[in-house]
PDB file of C-alpha atoms and ligand atoms in Angstrom:
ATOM      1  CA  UNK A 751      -0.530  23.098  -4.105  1.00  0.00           C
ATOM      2  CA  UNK A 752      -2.812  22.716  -1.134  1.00  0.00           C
ATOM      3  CA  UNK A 753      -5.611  25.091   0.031  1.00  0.00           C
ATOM      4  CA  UNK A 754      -8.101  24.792   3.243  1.00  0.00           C
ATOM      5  CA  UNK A 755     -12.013  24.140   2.937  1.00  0.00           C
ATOM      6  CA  UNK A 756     -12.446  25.795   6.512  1.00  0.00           C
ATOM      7  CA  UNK A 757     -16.277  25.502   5.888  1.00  0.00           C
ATOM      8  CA  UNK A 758     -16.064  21.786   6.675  1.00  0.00           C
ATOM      9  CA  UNK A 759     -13.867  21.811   9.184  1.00  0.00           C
ATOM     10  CA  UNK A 760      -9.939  21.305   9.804  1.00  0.00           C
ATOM     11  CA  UNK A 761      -9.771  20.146   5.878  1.00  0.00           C
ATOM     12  CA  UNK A 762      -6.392  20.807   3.314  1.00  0.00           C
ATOM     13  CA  UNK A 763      -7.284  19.707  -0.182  1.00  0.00           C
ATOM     14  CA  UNK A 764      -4.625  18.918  -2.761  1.00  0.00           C
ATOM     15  CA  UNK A 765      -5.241  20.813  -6.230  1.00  0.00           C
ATOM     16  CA  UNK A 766      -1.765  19.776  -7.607  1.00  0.00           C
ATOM     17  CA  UNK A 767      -2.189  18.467 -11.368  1.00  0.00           C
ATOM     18  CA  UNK A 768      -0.174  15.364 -10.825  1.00  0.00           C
ATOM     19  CA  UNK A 769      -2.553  14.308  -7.735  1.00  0.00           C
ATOM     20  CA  UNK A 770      -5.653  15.062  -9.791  1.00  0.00           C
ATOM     21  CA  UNK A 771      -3.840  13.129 -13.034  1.00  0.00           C
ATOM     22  CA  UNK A 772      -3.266  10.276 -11.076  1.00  0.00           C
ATOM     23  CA  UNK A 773      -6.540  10.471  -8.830  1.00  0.00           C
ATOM     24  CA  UNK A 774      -8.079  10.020 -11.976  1.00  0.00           C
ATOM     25  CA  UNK A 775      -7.221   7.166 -13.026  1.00  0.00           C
ATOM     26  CA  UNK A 776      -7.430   5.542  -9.470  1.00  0.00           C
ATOM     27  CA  UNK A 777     -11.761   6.602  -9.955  1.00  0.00           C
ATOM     28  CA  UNK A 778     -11.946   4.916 -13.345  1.00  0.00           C
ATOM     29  CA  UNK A 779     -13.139   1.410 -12.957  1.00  0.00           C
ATOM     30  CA  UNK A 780     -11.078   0.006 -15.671  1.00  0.00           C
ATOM     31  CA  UNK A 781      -7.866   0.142 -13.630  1.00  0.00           C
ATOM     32  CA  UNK A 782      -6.612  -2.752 -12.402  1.00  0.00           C
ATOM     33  CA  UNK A 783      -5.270  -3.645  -8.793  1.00  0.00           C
ATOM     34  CA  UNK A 784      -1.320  -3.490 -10.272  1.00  0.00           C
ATOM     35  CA  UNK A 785      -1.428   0.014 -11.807  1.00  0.00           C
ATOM     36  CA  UNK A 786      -4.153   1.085  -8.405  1.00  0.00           C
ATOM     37  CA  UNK A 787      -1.142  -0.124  -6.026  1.00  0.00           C
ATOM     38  CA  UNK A 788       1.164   2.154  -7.786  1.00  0.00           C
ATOM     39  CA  UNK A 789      -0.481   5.249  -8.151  1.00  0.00           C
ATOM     40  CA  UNK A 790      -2.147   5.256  -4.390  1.00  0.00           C
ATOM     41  CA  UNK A 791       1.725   4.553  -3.473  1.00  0.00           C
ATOM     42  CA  UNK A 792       2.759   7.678  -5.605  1.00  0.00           C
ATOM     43  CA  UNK A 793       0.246   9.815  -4.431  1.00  0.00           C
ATOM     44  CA  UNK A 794       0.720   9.562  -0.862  1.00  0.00           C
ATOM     45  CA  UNK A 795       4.040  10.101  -1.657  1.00  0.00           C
ATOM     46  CA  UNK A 796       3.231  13.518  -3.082  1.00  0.00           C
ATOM     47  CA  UNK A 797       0.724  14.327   0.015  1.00  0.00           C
ATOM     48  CA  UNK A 798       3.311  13.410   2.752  1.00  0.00           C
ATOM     49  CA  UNK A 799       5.212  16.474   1.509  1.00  0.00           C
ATOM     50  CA  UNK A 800       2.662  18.846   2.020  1.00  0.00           C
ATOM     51  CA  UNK A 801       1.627  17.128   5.387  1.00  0.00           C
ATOM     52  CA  UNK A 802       4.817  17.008   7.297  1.00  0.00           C
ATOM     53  CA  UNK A 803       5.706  20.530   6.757  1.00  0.00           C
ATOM     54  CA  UNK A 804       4.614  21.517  10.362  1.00  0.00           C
ATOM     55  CA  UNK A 805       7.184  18.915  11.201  1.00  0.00           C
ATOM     56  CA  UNK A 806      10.052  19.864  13.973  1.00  0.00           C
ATOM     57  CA  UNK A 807      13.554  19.862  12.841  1.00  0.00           C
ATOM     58  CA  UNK A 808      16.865  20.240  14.997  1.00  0.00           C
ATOM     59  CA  UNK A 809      20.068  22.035  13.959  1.00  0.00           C
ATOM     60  CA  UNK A 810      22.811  19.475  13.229  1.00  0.00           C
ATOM     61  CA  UNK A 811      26.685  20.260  12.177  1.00  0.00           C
ATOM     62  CA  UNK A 812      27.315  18.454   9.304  1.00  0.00           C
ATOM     63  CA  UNK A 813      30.888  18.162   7.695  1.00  0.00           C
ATOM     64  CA  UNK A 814      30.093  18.187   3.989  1.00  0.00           C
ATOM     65  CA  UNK A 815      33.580  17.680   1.722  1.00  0.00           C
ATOM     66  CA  UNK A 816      34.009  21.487   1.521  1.00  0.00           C
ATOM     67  CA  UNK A 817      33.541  22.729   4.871  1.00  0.00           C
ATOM     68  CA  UNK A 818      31.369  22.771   8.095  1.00  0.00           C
ATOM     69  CA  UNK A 819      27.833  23.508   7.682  1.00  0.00           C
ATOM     70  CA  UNK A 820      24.575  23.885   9.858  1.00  0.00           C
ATOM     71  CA  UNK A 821      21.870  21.169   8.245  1.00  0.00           C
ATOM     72  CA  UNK A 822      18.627  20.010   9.902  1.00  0.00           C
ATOM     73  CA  UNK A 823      17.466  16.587  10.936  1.00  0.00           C
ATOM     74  CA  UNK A 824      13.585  15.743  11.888  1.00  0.00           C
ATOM     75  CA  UNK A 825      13.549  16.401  15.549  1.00  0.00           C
ATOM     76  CA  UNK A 826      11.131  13.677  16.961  1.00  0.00           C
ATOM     77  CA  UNK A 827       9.714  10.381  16.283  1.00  0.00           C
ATOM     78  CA  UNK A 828       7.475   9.895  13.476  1.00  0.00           C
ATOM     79  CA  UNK A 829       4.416   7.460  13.548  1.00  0.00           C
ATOM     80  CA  UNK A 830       2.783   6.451  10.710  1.00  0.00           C
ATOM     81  CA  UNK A 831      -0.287   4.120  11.617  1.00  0.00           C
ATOM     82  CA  UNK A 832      -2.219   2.724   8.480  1.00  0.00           C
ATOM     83  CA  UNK A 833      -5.991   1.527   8.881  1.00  0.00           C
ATOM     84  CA  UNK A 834      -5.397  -1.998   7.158  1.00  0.00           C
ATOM     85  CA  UNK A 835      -6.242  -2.875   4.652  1.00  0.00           C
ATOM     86  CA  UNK A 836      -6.377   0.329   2.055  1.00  0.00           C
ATOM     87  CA  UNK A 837      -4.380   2.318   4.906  1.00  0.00           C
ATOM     88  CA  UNK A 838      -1.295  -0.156   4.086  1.00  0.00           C
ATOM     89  CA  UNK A 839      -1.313   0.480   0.455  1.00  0.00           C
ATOM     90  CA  UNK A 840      -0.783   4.487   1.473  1.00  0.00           C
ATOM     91  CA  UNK A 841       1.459   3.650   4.002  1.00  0.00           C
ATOM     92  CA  UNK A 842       4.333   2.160   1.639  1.00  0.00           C
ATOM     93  CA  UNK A 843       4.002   5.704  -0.005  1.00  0.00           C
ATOM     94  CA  UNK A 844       5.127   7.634   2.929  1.00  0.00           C
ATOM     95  CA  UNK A 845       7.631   5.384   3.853  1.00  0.00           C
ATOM     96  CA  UNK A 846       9.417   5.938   0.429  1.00  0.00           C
ATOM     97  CA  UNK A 847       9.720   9.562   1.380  1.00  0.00           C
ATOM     98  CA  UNK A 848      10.161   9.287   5.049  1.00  0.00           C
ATOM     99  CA  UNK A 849      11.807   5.540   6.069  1.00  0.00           C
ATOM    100  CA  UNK A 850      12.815   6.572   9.498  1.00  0.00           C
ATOM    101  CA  UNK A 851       9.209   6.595  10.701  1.00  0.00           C
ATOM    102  CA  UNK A 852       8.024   3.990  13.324  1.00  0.00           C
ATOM    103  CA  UNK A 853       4.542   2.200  11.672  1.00  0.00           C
ATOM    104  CA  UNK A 854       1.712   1.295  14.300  1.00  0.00           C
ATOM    105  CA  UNK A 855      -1.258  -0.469  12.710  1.00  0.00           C
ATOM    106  CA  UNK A 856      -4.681  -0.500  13.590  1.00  0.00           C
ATOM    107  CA  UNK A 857      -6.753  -3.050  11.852  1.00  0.00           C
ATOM    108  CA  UNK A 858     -10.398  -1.645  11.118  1.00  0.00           C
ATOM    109  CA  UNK A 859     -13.451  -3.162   9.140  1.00  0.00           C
ATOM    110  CA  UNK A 860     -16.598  -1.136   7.790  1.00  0.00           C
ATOM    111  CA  UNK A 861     -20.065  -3.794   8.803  1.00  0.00           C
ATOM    112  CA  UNK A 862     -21.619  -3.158   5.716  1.00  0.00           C
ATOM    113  CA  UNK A 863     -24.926  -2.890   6.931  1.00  0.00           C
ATOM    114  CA  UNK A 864     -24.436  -0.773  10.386  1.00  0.00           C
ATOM    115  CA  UNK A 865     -21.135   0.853   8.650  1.00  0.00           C
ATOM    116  CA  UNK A 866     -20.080   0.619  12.363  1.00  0.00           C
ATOM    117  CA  UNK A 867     -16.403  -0.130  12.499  1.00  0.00           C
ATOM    118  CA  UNK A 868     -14.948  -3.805  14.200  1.00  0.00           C
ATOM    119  CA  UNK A 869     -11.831  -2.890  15.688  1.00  0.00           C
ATOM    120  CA  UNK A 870      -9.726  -6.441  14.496  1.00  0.00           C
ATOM    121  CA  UNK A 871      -6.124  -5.005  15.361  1.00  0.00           C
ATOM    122  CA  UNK A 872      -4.324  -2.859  17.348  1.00  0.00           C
ATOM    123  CA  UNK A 873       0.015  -2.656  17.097  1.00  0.00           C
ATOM    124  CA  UNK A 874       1.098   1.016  18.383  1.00  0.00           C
ATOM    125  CA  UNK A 875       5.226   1.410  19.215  1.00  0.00           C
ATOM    126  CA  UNK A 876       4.464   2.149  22.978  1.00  0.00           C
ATOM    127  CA  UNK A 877       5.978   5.674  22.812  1.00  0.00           C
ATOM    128  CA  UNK A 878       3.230   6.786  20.410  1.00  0.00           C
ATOM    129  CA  UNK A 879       3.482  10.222  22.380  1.00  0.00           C
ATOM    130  CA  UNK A 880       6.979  10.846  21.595  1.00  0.00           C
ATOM    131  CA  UNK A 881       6.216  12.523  18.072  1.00  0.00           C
ATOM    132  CA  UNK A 882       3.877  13.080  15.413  1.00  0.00           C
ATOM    133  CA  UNK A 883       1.538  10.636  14.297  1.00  0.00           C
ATOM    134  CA  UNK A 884       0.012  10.642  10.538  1.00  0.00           C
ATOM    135  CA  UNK A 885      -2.896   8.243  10.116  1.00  0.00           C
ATOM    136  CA  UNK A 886      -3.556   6.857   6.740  1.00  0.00           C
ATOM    137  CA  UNK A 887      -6.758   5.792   5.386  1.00  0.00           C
ATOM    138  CA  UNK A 888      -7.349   6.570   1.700  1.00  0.00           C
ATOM    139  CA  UNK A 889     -11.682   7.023   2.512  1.00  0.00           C
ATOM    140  CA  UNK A 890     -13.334   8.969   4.810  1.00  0.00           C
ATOM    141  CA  UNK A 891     -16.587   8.113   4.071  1.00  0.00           C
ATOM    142  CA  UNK A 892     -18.657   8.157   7.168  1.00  0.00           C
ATOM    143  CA  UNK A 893     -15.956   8.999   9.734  1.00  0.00           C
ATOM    144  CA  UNK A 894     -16.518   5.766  11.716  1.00  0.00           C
ATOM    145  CA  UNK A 895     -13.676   4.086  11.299  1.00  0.00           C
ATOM    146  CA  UNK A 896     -11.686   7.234  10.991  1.00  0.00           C
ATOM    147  CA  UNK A 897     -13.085   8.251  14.439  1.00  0.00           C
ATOM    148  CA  UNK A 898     -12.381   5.196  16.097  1.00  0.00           C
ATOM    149  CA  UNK A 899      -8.822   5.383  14.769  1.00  0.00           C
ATOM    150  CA  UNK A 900      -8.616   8.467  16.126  1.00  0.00           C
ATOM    151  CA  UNK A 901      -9.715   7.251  19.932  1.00  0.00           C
ATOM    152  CA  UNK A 902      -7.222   4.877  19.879  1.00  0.00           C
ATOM    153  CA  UNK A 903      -4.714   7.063  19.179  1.00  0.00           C
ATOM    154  CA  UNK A 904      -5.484   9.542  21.650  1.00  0.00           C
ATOM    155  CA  UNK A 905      -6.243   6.525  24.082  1.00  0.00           C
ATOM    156  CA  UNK A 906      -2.318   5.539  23.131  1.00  0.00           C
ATOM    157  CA  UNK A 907      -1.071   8.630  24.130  1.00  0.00           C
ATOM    158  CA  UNK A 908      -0.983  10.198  20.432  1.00  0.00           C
ATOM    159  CA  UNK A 909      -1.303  14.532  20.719  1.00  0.00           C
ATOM    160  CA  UNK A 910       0.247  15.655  17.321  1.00  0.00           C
ATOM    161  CA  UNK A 911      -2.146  13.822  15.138  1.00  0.00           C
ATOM    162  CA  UNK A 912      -2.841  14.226  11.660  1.00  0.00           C
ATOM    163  CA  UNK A 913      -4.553  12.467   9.135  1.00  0.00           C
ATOM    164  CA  UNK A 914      -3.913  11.898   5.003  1.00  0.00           C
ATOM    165  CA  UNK A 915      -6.577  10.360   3.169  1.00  0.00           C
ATOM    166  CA  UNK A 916      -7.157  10.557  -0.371  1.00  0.00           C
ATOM    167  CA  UNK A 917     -10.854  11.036  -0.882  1.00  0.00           C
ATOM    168  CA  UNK A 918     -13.021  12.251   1.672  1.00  0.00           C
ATOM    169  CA  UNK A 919     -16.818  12.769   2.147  1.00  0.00           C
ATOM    170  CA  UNK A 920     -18.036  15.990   3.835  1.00  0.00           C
ATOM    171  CA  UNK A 921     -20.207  13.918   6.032  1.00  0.00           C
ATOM    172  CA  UNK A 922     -16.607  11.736   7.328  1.00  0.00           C
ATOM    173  CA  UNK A 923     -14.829  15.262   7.526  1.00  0.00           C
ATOM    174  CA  UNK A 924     -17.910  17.048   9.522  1.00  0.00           C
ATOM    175  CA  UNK A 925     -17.927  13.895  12.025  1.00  0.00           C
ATOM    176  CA  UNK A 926     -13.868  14.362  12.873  1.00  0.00           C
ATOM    177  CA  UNK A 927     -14.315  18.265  12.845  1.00  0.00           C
ATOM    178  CA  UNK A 928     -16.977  17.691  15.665  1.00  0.00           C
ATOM    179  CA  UNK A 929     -15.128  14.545  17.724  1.00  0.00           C
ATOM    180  CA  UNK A 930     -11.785  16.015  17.208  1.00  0.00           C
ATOM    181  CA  UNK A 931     -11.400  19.493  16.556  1.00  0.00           C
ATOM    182  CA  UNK A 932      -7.539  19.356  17.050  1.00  0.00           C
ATOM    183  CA  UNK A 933      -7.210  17.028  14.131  1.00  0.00           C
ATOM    184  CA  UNK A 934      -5.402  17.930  10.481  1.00  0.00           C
ATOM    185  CA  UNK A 935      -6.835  15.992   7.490  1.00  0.00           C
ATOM    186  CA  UNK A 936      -5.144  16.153   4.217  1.00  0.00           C
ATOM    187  CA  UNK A 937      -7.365  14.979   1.413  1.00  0.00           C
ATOM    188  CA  UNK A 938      -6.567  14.823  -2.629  1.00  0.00           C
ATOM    189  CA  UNK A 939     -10.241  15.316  -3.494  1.00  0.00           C
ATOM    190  CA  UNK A 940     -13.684  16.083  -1.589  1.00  0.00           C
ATOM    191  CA  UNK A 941     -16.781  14.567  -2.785  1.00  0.00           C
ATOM    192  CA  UNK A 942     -19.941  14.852  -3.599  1.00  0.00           C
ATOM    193  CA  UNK A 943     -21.917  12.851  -1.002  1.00  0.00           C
ATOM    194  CA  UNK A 944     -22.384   9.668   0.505  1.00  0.00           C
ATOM    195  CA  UNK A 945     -24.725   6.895  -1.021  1.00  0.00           C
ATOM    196  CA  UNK A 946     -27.220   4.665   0.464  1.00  0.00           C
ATOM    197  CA  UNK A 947     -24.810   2.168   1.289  1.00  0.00           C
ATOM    198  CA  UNK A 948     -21.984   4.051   2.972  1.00  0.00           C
ATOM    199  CA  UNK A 949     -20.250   4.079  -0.451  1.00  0.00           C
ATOM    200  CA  UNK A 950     -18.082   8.110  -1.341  1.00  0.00           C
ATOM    201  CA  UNK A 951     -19.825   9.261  -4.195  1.00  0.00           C
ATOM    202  CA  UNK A 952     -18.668   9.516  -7.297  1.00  0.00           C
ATOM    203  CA  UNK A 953     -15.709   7.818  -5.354  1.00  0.00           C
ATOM    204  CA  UNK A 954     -13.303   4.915  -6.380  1.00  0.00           C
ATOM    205  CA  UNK A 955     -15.623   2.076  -5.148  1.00  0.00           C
ATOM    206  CA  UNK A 956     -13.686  -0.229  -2.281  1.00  0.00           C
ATOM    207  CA  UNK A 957     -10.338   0.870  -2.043  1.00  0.00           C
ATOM    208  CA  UNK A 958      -9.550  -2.241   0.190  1.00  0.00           C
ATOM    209  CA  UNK A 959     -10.609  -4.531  -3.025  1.00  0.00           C
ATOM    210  CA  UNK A 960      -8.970  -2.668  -5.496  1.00  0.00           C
ATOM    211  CA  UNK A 961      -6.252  -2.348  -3.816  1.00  0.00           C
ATOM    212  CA  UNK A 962      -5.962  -5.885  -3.054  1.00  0.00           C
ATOM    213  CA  UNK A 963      -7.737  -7.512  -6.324  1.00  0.00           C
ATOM    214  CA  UNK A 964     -10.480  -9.043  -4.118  1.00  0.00           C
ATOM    215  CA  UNK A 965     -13.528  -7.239  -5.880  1.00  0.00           C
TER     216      UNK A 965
HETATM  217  C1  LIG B1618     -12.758   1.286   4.095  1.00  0.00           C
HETATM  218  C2  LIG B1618     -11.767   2.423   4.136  1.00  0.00           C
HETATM  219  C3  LIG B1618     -11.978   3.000   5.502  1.00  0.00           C
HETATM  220  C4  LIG B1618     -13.462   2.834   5.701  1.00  0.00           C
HETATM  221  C5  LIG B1618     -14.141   4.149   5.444  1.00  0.00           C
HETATM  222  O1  LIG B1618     -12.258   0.181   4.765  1.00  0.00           O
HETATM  223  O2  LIG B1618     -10.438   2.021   3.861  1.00  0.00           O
HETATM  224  O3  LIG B1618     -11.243   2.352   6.521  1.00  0.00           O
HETATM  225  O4  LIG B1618     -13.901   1.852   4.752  1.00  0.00           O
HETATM  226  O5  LIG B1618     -15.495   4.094   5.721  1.00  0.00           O
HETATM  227  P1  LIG B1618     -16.153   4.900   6.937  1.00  0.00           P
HETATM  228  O6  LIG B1618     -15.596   6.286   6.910  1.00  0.00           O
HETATM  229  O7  LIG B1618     -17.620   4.864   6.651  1.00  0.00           O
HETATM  230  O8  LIG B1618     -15.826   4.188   8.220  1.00  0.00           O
HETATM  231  P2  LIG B1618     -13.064  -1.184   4.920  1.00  0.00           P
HETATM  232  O9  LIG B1618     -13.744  -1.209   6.256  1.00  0.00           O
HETATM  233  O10 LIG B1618     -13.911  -1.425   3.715  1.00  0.00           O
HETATM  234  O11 LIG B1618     -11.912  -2.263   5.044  1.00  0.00           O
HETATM  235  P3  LIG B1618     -10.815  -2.749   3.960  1.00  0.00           P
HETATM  236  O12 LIG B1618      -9.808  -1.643   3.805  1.00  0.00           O
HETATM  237  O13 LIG B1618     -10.239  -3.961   4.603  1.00  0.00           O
HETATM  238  O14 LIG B1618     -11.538  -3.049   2.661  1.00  0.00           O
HETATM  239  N1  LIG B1619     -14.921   2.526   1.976  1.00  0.00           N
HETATM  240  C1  LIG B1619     -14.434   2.447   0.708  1.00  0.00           C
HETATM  241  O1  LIG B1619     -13.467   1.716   0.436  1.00  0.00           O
HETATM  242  N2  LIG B1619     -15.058   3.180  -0.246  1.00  0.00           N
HETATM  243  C2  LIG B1619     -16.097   3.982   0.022  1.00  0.00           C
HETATM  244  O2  LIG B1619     -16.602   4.639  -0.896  1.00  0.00           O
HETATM  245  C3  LIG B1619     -16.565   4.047   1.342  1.00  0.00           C
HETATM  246  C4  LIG B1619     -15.953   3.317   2.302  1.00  0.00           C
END
């Protein structure tokens, strides 16, 4: 399902045939913002299973109607911090598939002309420490925001930190490979390149807008 791109850095790409069904039609610019919501929701669904793998679990007794048995229940707190906007739309995803997890939220805009990140938010659970954290962006175009993300989190305390986007430039994943070597990012597709404007080429356009209806 998954496979590493160790060339680029600390990169798992998703080559499962539903991901790269529904990827599809989140590229092609005659979906609208309903159907985008839905399949960006179903898709991170699909990567959070991959991504928490790693996760720690703790032997439990568990009385099922037959008899005693040994089960296992995650074993520390989960955070999952979305970069609002797009970040929120992935968020709901993982939740689906993992509602015991604490969300922090870190509100992040791209200047389009400097493509230097404005940090605009910042809501962490104050025990960001106490578990994993999976940050959720669906672009990594050129790493800024991603990177800033990232020093907040670390800044917060966060040490188990990994990241699930769902398309990623190699210049965004070369930046986080050199600022944060420690750091796990789980992408459905890499692309081509990065345009003149900042934009992942061929891309999905602005996820934020798409997302949202707000092209
Ligand atoms: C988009 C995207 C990332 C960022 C990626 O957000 O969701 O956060 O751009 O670009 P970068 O890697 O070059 O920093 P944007 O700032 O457009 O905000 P939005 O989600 O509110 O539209
Ligand atoms: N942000 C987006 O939403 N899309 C891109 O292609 C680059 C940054």
């Amino acid at each position: 399902m998954a496979m590493s791109v160790s060339d680029l850095g600390n990169v798992v790409v998703f080559n499962h045939p539903l991901i790269q069904h529904k990827l599809t039609y989140l590229r092609d610019k005659t979906t609208s913002h309903r159907p985008f919501r839905g399949l960006l929701y179903q898709i991170a669904g699909l990567m959070v299973y991959e991504a928490t793998r790693t996760l720690p679990v703790n032997p439990v007794e568990v009385d099922t109607p037959v008899e005693k048995t040994i089960g296992a229940r995650l074993g520390a707190k989960v955070t999952v911090v979305p970069v609002l906007r797009a970040g929120l739309g992935m968020a709901e995803g993982v939740l689906e598939m993992m509602p015991e997890a604490r969300v922090g939220h870190l509100g992040l805009a791209r200047d389009e002309i400097t493509l230097e990140p404005i940090v605009y938010l910042q809501r962490l659970p104050r025990d960001i420490d106490a578990g994993p954290v999976i940050l959720v962006d669906p672009m990594l175009a050129t790493g800024g925001s991603a990177a800033q993300a990232i020093r907040l989190l670390r800044q917060a305390g966060a040490t188990d930190l990994r990241m699930l986007c769902l398309v990623a430039a190699p210049e965004g994943i070369r930046r986080l490979a050199r600022e944060d070597p420690g750091l796990t990012i789980y992408a459905a597709a890499v692309d081509r390149q990065l345009n003149e404007r900042g934009y992942i080429v061929p891309g999905l356009g602005d996820a934020g807008d798409r997302l949202y209806g707000t092209v």
